[in-house]
XYZ file of C-alpha atoms in Angstrom:
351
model
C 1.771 99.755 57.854
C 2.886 101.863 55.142
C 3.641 98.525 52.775
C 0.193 96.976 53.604
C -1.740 100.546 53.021
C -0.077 100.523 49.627
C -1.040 96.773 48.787
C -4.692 98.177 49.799
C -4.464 100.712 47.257
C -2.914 98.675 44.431
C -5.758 95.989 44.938
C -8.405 98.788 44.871
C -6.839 100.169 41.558
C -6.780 96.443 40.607
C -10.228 95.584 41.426
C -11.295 99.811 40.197
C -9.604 98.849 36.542
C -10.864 95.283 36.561
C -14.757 96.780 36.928
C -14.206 99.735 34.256
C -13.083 97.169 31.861
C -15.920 95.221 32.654
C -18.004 98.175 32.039
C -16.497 99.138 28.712
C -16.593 95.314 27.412
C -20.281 95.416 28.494
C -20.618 99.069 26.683
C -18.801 97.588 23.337
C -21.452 95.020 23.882
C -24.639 96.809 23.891
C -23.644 99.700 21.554
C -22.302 96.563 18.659
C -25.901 94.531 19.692
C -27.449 98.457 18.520
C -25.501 98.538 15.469
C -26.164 94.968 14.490
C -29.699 95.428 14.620
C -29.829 99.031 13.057
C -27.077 97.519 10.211
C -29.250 94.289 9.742
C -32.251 96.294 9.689
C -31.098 98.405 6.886
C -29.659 95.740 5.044
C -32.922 94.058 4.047
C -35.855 97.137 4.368
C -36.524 100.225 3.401
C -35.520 102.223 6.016
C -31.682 103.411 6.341
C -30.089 104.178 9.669
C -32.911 104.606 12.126
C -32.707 106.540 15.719
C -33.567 103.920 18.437
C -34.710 106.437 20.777
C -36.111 108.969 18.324
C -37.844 105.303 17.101
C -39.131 104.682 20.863
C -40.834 108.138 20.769
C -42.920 107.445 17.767
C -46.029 105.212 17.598
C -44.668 103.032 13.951
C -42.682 104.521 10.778
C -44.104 103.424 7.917
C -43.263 103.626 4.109
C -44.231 101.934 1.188
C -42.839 99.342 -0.140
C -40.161 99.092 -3.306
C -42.068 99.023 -6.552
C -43.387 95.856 -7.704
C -43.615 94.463 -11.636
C -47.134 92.756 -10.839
C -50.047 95.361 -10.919
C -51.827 93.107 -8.277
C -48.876 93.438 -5.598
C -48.674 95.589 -2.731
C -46.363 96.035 0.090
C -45.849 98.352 2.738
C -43.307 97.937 5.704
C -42.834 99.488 9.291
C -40.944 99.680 11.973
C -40.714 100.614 15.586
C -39.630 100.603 19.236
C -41.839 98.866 22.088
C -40.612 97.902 25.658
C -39.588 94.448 26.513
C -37.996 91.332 25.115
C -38.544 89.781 21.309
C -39.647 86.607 23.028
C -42.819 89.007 24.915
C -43.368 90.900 21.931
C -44.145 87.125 20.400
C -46.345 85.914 23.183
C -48.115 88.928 23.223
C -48.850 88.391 19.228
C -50.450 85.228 19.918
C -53.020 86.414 22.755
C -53.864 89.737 20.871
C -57.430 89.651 19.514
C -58.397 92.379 17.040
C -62.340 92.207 17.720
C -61.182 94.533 20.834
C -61.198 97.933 18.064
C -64.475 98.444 16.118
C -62.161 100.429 13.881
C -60.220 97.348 12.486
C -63.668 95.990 11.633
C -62.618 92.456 12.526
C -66.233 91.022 13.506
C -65.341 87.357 14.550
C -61.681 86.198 15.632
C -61.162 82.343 16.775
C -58.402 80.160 17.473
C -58.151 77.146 15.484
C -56.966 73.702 16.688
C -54.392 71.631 14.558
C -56.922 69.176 13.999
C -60.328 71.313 12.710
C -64.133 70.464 13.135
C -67.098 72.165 12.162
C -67.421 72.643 16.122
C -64.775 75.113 15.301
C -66.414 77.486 13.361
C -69.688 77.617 15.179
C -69.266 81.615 15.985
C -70.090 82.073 12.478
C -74.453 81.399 13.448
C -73.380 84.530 15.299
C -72.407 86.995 13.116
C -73.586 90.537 12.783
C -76.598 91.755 11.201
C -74.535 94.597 9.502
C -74.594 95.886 5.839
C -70.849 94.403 5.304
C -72.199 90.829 6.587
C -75.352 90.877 4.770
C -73.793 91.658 1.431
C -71.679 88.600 2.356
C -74.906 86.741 2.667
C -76.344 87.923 -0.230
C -73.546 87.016 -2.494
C -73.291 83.752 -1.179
C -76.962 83.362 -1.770
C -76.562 83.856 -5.523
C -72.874 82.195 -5.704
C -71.712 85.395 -6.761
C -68.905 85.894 -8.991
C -66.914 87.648 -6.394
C -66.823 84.544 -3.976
C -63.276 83.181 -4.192
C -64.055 79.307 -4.182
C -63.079 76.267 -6.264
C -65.809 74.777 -9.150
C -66.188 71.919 -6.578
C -67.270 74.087 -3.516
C -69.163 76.246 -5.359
C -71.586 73.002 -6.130
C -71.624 72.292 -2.542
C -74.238 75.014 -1.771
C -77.757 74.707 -1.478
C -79.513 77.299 -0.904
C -82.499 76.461 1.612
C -84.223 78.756 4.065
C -82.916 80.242 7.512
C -83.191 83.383 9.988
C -80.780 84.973 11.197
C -78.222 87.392 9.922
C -76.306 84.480 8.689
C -79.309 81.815 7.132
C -78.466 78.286 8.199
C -77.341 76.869 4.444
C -74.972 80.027 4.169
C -73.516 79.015 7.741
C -73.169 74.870 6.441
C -71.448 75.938 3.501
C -68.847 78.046 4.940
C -67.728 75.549 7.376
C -67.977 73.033 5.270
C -65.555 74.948 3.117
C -63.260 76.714 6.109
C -62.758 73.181 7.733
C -61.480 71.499 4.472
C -59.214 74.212 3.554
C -57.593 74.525 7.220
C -57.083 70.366 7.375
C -55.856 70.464 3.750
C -53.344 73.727 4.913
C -52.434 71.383 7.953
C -51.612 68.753 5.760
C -50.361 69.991 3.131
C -49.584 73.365 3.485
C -50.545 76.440 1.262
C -49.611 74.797 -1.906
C -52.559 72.239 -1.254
C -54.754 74.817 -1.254
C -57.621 74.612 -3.880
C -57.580 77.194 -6.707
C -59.976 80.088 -6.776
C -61.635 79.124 -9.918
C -65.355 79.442 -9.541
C -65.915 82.332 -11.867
C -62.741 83.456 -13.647
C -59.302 82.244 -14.217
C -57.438 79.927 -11.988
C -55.768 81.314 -8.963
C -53.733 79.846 -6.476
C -52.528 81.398 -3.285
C -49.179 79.861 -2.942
C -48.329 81.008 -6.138
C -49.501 84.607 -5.720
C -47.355 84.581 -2.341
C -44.472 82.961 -3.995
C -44.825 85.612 -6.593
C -44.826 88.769 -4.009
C -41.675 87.294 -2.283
C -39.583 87.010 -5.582
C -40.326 90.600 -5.916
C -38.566 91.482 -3.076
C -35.491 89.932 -2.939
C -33.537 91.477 -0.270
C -36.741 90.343 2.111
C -37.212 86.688 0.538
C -33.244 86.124 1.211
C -33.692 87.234 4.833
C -36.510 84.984 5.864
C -35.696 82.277 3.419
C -34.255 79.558 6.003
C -37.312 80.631 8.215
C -40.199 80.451 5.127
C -38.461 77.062 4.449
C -39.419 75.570 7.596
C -43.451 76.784 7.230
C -46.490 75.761 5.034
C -46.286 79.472 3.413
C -45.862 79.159 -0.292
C -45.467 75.287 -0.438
C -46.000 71.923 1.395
C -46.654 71.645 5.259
C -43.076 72.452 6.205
C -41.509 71.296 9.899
C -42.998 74.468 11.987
C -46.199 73.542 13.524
C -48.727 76.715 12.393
C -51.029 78.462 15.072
C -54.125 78.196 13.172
C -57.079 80.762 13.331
C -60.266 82.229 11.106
C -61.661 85.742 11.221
C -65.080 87.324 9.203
C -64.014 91.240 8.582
C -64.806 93.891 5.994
C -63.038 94.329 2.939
C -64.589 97.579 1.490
C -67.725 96.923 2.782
C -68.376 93.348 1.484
C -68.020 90.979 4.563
C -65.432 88.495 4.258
C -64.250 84.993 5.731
C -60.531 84.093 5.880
C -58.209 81.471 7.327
C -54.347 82.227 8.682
C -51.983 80.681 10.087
C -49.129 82.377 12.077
C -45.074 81.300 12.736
C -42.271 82.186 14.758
C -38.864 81.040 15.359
C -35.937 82.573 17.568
C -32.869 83.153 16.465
C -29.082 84.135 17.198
C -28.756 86.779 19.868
C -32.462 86.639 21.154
C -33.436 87.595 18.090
C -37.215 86.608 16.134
C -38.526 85.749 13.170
C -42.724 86.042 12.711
C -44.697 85.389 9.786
C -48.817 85.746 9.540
C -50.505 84.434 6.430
C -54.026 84.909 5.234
C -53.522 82.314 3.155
C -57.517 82.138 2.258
C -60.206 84.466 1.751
C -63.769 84.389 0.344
C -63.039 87.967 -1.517
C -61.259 91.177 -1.247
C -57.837 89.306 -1.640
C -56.083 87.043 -2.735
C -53.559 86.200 -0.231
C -52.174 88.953 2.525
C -48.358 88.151 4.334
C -47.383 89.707 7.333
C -43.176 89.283 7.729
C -41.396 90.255 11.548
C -37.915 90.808 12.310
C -37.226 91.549 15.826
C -34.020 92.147 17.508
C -33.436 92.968 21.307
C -31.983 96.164 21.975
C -31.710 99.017 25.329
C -33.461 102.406 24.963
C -33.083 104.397 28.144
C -31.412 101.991 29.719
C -34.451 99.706 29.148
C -34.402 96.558 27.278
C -36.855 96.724 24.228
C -37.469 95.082 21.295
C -36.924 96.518 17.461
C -39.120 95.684 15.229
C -39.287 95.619 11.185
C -43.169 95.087 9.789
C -43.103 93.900 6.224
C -47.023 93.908 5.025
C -47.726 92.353 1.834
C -50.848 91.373 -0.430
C -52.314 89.965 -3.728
C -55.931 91.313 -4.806
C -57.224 91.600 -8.125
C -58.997 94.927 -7.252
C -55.324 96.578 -7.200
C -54.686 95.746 -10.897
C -57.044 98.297 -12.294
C -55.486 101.354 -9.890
C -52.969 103.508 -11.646
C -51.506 106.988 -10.657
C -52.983 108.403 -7.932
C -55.345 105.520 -7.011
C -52.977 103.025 -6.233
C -51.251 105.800 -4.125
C -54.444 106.681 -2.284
C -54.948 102.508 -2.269
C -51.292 102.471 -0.757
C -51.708 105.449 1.589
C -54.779 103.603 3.110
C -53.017 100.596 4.130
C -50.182 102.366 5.732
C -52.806 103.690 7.666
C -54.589 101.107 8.747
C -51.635 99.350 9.707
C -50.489 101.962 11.839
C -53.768 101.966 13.811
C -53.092 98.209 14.336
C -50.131 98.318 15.583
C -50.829 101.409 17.324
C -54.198 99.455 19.228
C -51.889 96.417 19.574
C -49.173 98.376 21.831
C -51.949 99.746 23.586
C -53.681 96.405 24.488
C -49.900 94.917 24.891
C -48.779 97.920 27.589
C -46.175 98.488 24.805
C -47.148 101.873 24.407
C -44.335 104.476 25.565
């Protein structure tokens, strides 16, 4: 009796040693899957050793962006903590529509198919009859010499009579122009894209995107394999986009854009995201969104880390020196907080 009560007590110890090494393996795990993603984090962006759960408790953590040679460049980057898995963080990117928040002053939002029509961009008969929109109008009207457009679009237009806060020849020449530009993306990717050349100097988006990237190398080398895959910066590329359009204000002129969005999973559960605005009528040139996103466990809940990198191109930014470009810079940081803020919100990712 007194042998077998002893083998009892040697397999419990056994079995009690087996399970705390399980334990500490799993612990060695999760606290080296934290310091990968903190250490990665940091090796890339702006931000040096962040506090996961100190992160969780904040709504973003935003910063500017390292100095850039090219007066036109800006870039701002964030990061943050939201609940859930890299791969639901993703899906919940690709259902999020920004017309939700007056704030954002996104006025029309629509999923694209890979294949375009002018059925596609019908929404646009429907736009609002506010100042922002008819300035748009207006400058269309006179083919304005802010309207980012090639010399061949621009002789396109004719400018007959309609109602309506968007007149019928102002809605035909817009789709005519945002359905070409989305089939040529899809087939050719950004660097197919024709030049803004209407009323200045020639302008190409790729080449202002390729520019902002070689500015920051640490980023470029971290989504290079990633970029290489997409129609961002060059030809169509292997990733199939997720097209879309939107009309929103750029200070107070109404303008129409095209983007296309990527993602890609990686090692670990991890993501890589990329949004470009790779066309706009005015305001910008070219606007890149960048994601990182690595799975971690705050409060013994998994989440998802995430690094924003915001960049843009607009010849408005050129002129601002001093404390313009810093207000110009401030601004953005803020309005990117409020959309990610308004995107955890509508996501249930808010803590």
């Amino acid at each position: 009796m007194k042998a077998k009560t002893l083998n009892l007590q040697r397999d419990f110890s056994v079995r009690a040693t087996g399970l705390l090494l399980v334990l500490l393996v799993l612990r060695l795990g999760l606290t080296t899957a934290h310091a990968d993603a903190v250490s990665d984090l940091a090796s890339f962006s702006i931000f040096g050793k962040v506090d996961l759960a100190q992160l969780a408790k904040n709504d973003v953590k935003t910063a500017h962006g390292p100095p850039m040679s090219n007066p036109r460049f800006l870039a701002v980057q964030s990061c943050y903590v939201v609940p859930g898995s890299p791969n639901q963080q993703i899906e919940a990117l690709r259902r999020w529509n920004p017309t939700r928040h007056r704030e954002l002053k996104v006025f029309l939002h629509s999923d694209l198919p890979l294949s375009p029509t002018p059925a596609n961009f019908e929404k646009l008969k429907d736009a609002p009859g506010n100042a922002s929109v008819r300035s748009f109008v207006a400058e269309t009207q006179k083919l304005g010499p802010s309207l980012q457009i090639s010399k061949e679009e621009a002789k396109k237009f004719s400018a007959l009579g309609g109602g309506g806060a968007m007149a019928a020849p102002v809605v035909a020449f817009w789709t005519d122009i945002l359905t070409a530009r989305s089939k040529s993306f899809v087939s050719s990717g950004m660097s197919g894209q024709p030049p803004y050349d209407h009323a200045g100097p020639s302008v190409r988006a790729s080449d202002e995107v390729n520019g902002l990237l070689r500015e920051q190398g640490k980023i470029r080398n971290q989504f290079s394999s990633f970029l290489g895959a997409t129609g961002i910066g060059r030809g169509a590329g292997s990733l199939k986009p997720e097209l879309y359009w939107e009309l929103l204000d750029v200070d107070d002129q109404g303008v129409v854009t095209l983007g296309a969005s990527y993602s890609r999973g990686g090692a670990g559960g991890t993501y890589q995201a990329a949004d470009a605005l790779y066309y706009a009528s005015g305001g910008y040139y070219v606007a890149l969104t960048l994601y990182q996103m690595w799975p971690v466990t705050v409060e013994g809940k998994p989440s998802t880390l995430v690094w924003r990198g915001d960049m843009i191109s607009a010849a408005s930014l050129g002129s601002l020196h001093g404390v313009e470009r810093l207000a110009s810079e401030s601004v953005t940081m803020k309005n990117i907080t409020k959309a990610v803020t308004f995107f955890r919100r509508d996501t249930s990712g808010g803590r």
